[in-house]
mmCIF file of C-alpha atoms in Angstrom:
data_model
loop_
_atom_site.group_PDB
_atom_site.id
_atom_site.type_symbol
_atom_site.label_atom_id
_atom_site.label_comp_id
_atom_site.label_asym_id
_atom_site.label_seq_id
_atom_site.Cartn_x
_atom_site.Cartn_y
_atom_site.Cartn_z
ATOM 1 C CA MET A 1 20.711 -49.922 22.679
ATOM 2 C CA TYR A 2 17.814 -48.733 20.529
ATOM 3 C CA HIS A 3 15.678 -47.875 23.693
ATOM 4 C CA LEU A 4 18.186 -45.564 25.212
ATOM 5 C CA PRO A 5 17.226 -42.220 23.344
ATOM 6 C CA LEU A 6 13.481 -42.933 24.325
ATOM 7 C CA LEU A 7 14.272 -43.765 27.796
ATOM 8 C CA HIS A 8 16.508 -40.809 28.293
ATOM 9 C CA PHE A 9 13.561 -38.492 26.616
ATOM 10 C CA LEU A 10 10.951 -40.027 29.146
ATOM 11 C CA LYS A 11 12.977 -39.707 32.364
ATOM 12 C CA SER A 12 14.218 -36.147 31.448
ATOM 13 C CA ASN A 13 10.574 -35.094 31.081
ATOM 14 C CA GLN A 14 9.940 -36.900 34.508
ATOM 15 C CA LEU A 15 7.834 -39.655 32.825
ATOM 16 C CA GLU A 16 7.639 -43.014 34.545
ATOM 17 C CA ALA A 17 9.630 -45.755 32.279
ATOM 18 C CA TYR A 18 11.000 -49.141 32.808
ATOM 19 C CA VAL A 19 13.559 -51.397 30.966
ATOM 20 C CA ILE A 20 12.793 -54.965 30.848
ATOM 21 C CA ASN A 21 15.296 -57.341 30.029
ATOM 22 C CA PRO A 22 14.803 -58.682 26.375
ATOM 23 C CA LEU A 23 15.638 -62.329 27.557
ATOM 24 C CA ILE A 24 12.520 -62.120 29.726
ATOM 25 C CA THR A 25 10.091 -61.139 27.026
ATOM 26 C CA ASN A 26 11.586 -63.527 24.552
ATOM 27 C CA SER A 27 11.187 -66.370 27.015
ATOM 28 C CA ASN A 28 7.448 -65.388 27.486
ATOM 29 C CA LYS A 29 6.981 -65.089 23.787
ATOM 30 C CA ASN A 30 8.296 -68.652 23.469
ATOM 31 C CA GLN A 31 5.257 -69.976 25.579
ATOM 32 C CA ASP A 32 2.802 -69.568 22.696
ATOM 33 C CA ILE A 33 2.283 -72.808 20.739
ATOM 34 C CA ARG A 34 2.363 -70.727 17.346
ATOM 35 C CA LYS A 35 5.542 -68.686 16.551
ATOM 36 C CA VAL A 36 3.825 -65.707 15.280
ATOM 37 C CA LYS A 37 6.169 -62.259 15.386
ATOM 38 C CA ASN A 38 4.376 -59.003 14.855
ATOM 39 C CA ASP A 39 4.375 -55.952 16.699
ATOM 40 C CA LYS A 40 0.735 -56.351 17.930
ATOM 41 C CA LYS A 41 1.786 -59.710 19.383
ATOM 42 C CA ASP A 42 5.008 -58.413 20.903
ATOM 43 C CA ALA A 43 3.005 -55.591 22.717
ATOM 44 C CA LEU A 44 0.430 -58.156 23.950
ATOM 45 C CA SER A 45 3.308 -60.471 25.243
ATOM 46 C CA ILE A 46 4.920 -57.511 26.994
ATOM 47 C CA ALA A 47 1.740 -56.380 28.576
ATOM 48 C CA GLN A 48 1.109 -60.035 29.798
ATOM 49 C CA ILE A 49 4.410 -60.082 31.583
ATOM 50 C CA ASP A 50 3.596 -56.934 33.300
ATOM 51 C CA LYS A 51 0.319 -57.968 34.576
ATOM 52 C CA PHE A 52 1.194 -61.536 35.532
ATOM 53 C CA GLN A 53 4.766 -61.984 36.443
ATOM 54 C CA ASP A 54 6.719 -60.023 39.205
ATOM 55 C CA ILE A 55 9.653 -58.683 37.391
ATOM 56 C CA LYS A 56 12.435 -56.518 38.316
ATOM 57 C CA ALA A 57 12.343 -53.474 36.259
ATOM 58 C CA TYR A 58 15.197 -51.223 35.689
ATOM 59 C CA SER A 59 14.084 -47.308 35.723
ATOM 60 C CA PHE A 60 17.276 -45.811 36.636
ATOM 61 C CA PHE A 61 19.629 -44.473 33.711
ATOM 62 C CA ASP A 62 22.722 -42.802 34.567
ATOM 63 C CA ILE A 63 24.489 -40.934 31.738
ATOM 64 C CA PRO A 64 27.878 -40.999 33.062
ATOM 65 C CA THR A 65 27.713 -44.793 33.972
ATOM 66 C CA PHE A 66 26.371 -45.657 30.575
ATOM 67 C CA THR A 67 29.202 -43.490 28.978
ATOM 68 C CA LEU A 68 31.862 -45.361 31.056
ATOM 69 C CA LYS A 69 30.553 -48.634 29.861
ATOM 70 C CA CYS A 70 30.460 -47.653 26.337
ATOM 71 C CA LEU A 71 34.232 -46.438 26.601
ATOM 72 C CA CYS A 72 35.202 -49.830 28.425
ATOM 73 C CA ARG A 73 33.708 -51.808 25.634
ATOM 74 C CA ASP A 74 35.454 -49.539 22.937
ATOM 75 C CA TYR A 75 38.709 -50.184 24.853
ATOM 76 C CA TYR A 76 38.631 -53.755 24.885
ATOM 77 C CA LYS A 77 37.841 -53.942 21.026
ATOM 78 C CA PRO A 78 41.082 -52.736 19.803
ATOM 79 C CA VAL A 79 42.866 -54.694 22.812
ATOM 80 C CA ASP A 80 41.254 -57.889 21.383
ATOM 81 C CA SER A 81 42.280 -56.745 17.907
ATOM 82 C CA ARG A 82 45.867 -56.190 18.971
ATOM 83 C CA SER A 83 45.873 -59.929 20.407
ATOM 84 C CA VAL A 84 44.782 -61.240 17.106
ATOM 85 C CA PHE A 85 47.560 -59.358 15.047
ATOM 86 C CA LYS A 86 50.419 -60.347 17.726
ATOM 87 C CA LYS A 87 49.281 -63.958 16.834
ATOM 88 C CA LYS A 88 49.334 -63.065 13.032
ATOM 89 C CA LEU A 89 52.698 -61.570 13.261
ATOM 90 C CA SER A 90 54.008 -64.563 14.929
ATOM 91 C CA ALA A 91 52.598 -67.053 12.462
ATOM 92 C CA ASP A 92 54.248 -64.654 9.710
ATOM 93 C CA LEU A 93 57.432 -64.721 11.462
ATOM 94 C CA TYR A 94 57.519 -68.684 11.520
ATOM 95 C CA ILE A 95 57.138 -68.576 7.918
ATOM 96 C CA ILE A 96 59.455 -65.803 6.805
ATOM 97 C CA PHE A 97 62.061 -65.970 9.577
ATOM 98 C CA PRO A 98 61.617 -69.053 11.752
ATOM 99 C CA GLY A 99 64.326 -68.322 14.269
ATOM 100 C CA TYR A 100 63.508 -64.563 14.843
ATOM 101 C CA LYS A 101 61.278 -65.357 18.048
ATOM 102 C CA LYS A 102 64.551 -66.624 19.915
ATOM 103 C CA ILE A 103 66.286 -63.258 19.365
ATOM 104 C CA PHE A 104 63.918 -60.872 21.352
ATOM 105 C CA SER A 105 61.740 -61.674 24.253
ATOM 106 C CA ASP A 106 59.001 -59.831 22.960
ATOM 107 C CA ILE A 107 58.586 -59.798 19.287
ATOM 108 C CA THR A 108 56.238 -56.774 19.496
ATOM 109 C CA GLY A 109 58.862 -54.799 21.577
ATOM 110 C CA PRO A 110 60.429 -51.632 20.303
ATOM 111 C CA SER A 111 63.596 -53.253 19.289
ATOM 112 C CA SER A 112 62.097 -56.011 17.357
ATOM 113 C CA ILE A 113 59.598 -53.660 15.597
ATOM 114 C CA ALA A 114 62.120 -51.439 14.578
ATOM 115 C CA VAL A 115 64.188 -54.354 13.124
ATOM 116 C CA LEU A 116 61.371 -55.851 11.430
ATOM 117 C CA LYS A 117 60.181 -52.517 9.962
ATOM 118 C CA GLN A 118 63.669 -52.196 8.290
ATOM 119 C CA TYR A 119 64.694 -55.982 7.578
ATOM 120 C CA GLN A 120 61.735 -58.257 7.244
ATOM 121 C CA THR A 121 63.709 -61.137 5.749
ATOM 122 C CA PRO A 122 66.825 -62.952 6.776
ATOM 123 C CA LYS A 123 68.431 -62.258 3.443
ATOM 124 C CA ALA A 124 67.666 -58.432 4.114
ATOM 125 C CA VAL A 125 69.359 -58.781 7.508
ATOM 126 C CA LEU A 126 72.450 -60.437 6.007
ATOM 127 C CA ASP A 127 72.649 -57.932 3.362
ATOM 128 C CA ALA A 128 72.441 -54.809 5.679
ATOM 129 C CA SER A 129 75.500 -53.329 7.216
ATOM 130 C CA LYS A 130 76.618 -54.086 10.720
ATOM 131 C CA ASP A 131 76.596 -50.656 11.661
ATOM 132 C CA ASP A 132 73.149 -50.047 10.409
ATOM 133 C CA ILE A 133 71.712 -52.714 12.452
ATOM 134 C CA LYS A 134 73.556 -51.924 15.525
ATOM 135 C CA ASN A 135 72.435 -48.177 15.207
ATOM 136 C CA LEU A 136 68.850 -49.273 14.834
ATOM 137 C CA LEU A 137 69.109 -51.480 18.091
ATOM 138 C CA ILE A 138 70.763 -48.870 20.033
ATOM 139 C CA ASN A 139 68.380 -46.277 18.921
ATOM 140 C CA SER A 140 65.344 -48.397 19.282
ATOM 141 C CA SER A 141 66.121 -50.095 22.718
ATOM 142 C CA LYS A 142 67.053 -48.654 26.354
ATOM 143 C CA LYS A 143 69.454 -51.322 26.784
ATOM 144 C CA SER A 144 73.140 -51.302 26.762
ATOM 145 C CA LEU A 145 75.849 -51.558 24.048
ATOM 146 C CA THR A 146 76.545 -55.166 24.984
ATOM 147 C CA TRP A 147 72.921 -56.164 24.806
ATOM 148 C CA CYS A 148 72.743 -54.767 21.240
ATOM 149 C CA ASN A 149 75.791 -56.472 20.445
ATOM 150 C CA LYS A 150 74.454 -59.847 21.504
ATOM 151 C CA ALA A 151 71.170 -59.304 19.928
ATOM 152 C CA TYR A 152 73.023 -58.364 16.512
ATOM 153 C CA ASP A 153 74.919 -61.593 16.825
ATOM 154 C CA LYS A 154 71.807 -63.542 17.475
ATOM 155 C CA LEU A 155 70.248 -61.958 14.461
ATOM 156 C CA ILE A 156 73.027 -62.767 12.164
ATOM 157 C CA LYS A 157 73.308 -66.307 13.413
ATOM 158 C CA ALA A 158 69.362 -66.706 13.098
ATOM 159 C CA SER A 159 69.621 -65.230 9.523
ATOM 160 C CA THR A 160 72.367 -67.546 8.298
ATOM 161 C CA ARG A 161 70.708 -70.789 9.680
ATOM 162 C CA THR A 162 67.116 -70.206 8.741
ATOM 163 C CA ILE A 163 65.033 -72.049 6.358
ATOM 164 C CA GLY A 164 62.214 -69.344 5.850
ATOM 165 C CA ILE A 165 60.485 -68.531 2.960
ATOM 166 C CA SER A 166 61.278 -65.068 1.333
ATOM 167 C CA SER A 167 58.601 -63.398 -0.720
ATOM 168 C CA PRO A 168 57.546 -59.622 -1.371
ATOM 169 C CA GLY A 169 54.061 -60.387 -0.555
ATOM 170 C CA LEU A 170 54.763 -62.103 3.019
ATOM 171 C CA SER A 171 57.041 -58.855 3.765
ATOM 172 C CA ILE A 172 54.096 -56.791 2.851
ATOM 173 C CA LYS A 173 51.867 -58.771 5.127
ATOM 174 C CA LEU A 174 54.374 -58.698 8.075
ATOM 175 C CA LEU A 175 54.415 -54.806 7.475
ATOM 176 C CA ASN A 176 50.640 -54.527 7.605
ATOM 177 C CA SER A 177 50.498 -56.618 10.816
ATOM 178 C CA ILE A 178 53.307 -54.200 12.473
ATOM 179 C CA SER A 179 51.317 -50.977 11.059
ATOM 180 C CA ILE A 180 47.943 -52.294 12.649
ATOM 181 C CA LEU A 181 49.722 -53.280 16.110
ATOM 182 C CA LYS A 182 51.385 -49.832 16.072
ATOM 183 C CA THR A 183 48.007 -48.212 15.439
#
C-alpha cells in the first residue's frame, strides 16, 4: 500500500510506472548466498529482475476499483468480528444460563437480545414480573402472542432448571458482547 501514492502521482503526470509483485522481488533476493538487506542491494535485485526475467508488470491503477477493494476489506473485518462475538456470547450463555440457547432459534435475534439486555441471569428472569417479560417479548418480536407465551414458558422452565453461574462480572461480560454485536 505504501507505493500507491507514488504510483498515482506518476500516472497522473503521464509517467510510465510499474508495480512488481513483492513475492517476485523477495524470491529473487533469496537466490544470493549471503542474506544482506539494504536499500542498495534491494534496488540492484529489482533491476536484475527487470533486466533478466520476463515478468508481468502491472501499470493500470484505477482509483474506483481500488476504493471498492478497500471498502470490501473494511466490510469483512467487522463481519468477522461479529462472528467472534457471537461465539463469545454463546460461550458466556453456556456458563451463565445453559438452557437459554434452546429457547430462541437465534440467540442474537431481536427477542433474545432484548431479554438478555434486561435479564442476564436465570435469577433475574425468575425475579421479574410475568407481564414485564411478556411485554418485552411482544415489543421486540414480530411474532404472535401465542409465540410470546410459549417463549415465556420456555424461559421460566429453563430458568428454574439451570445450573448456571450467577455473577455480576459475567453479566457485564454478556452485556459487553451484546453491545459490540449491536454496534
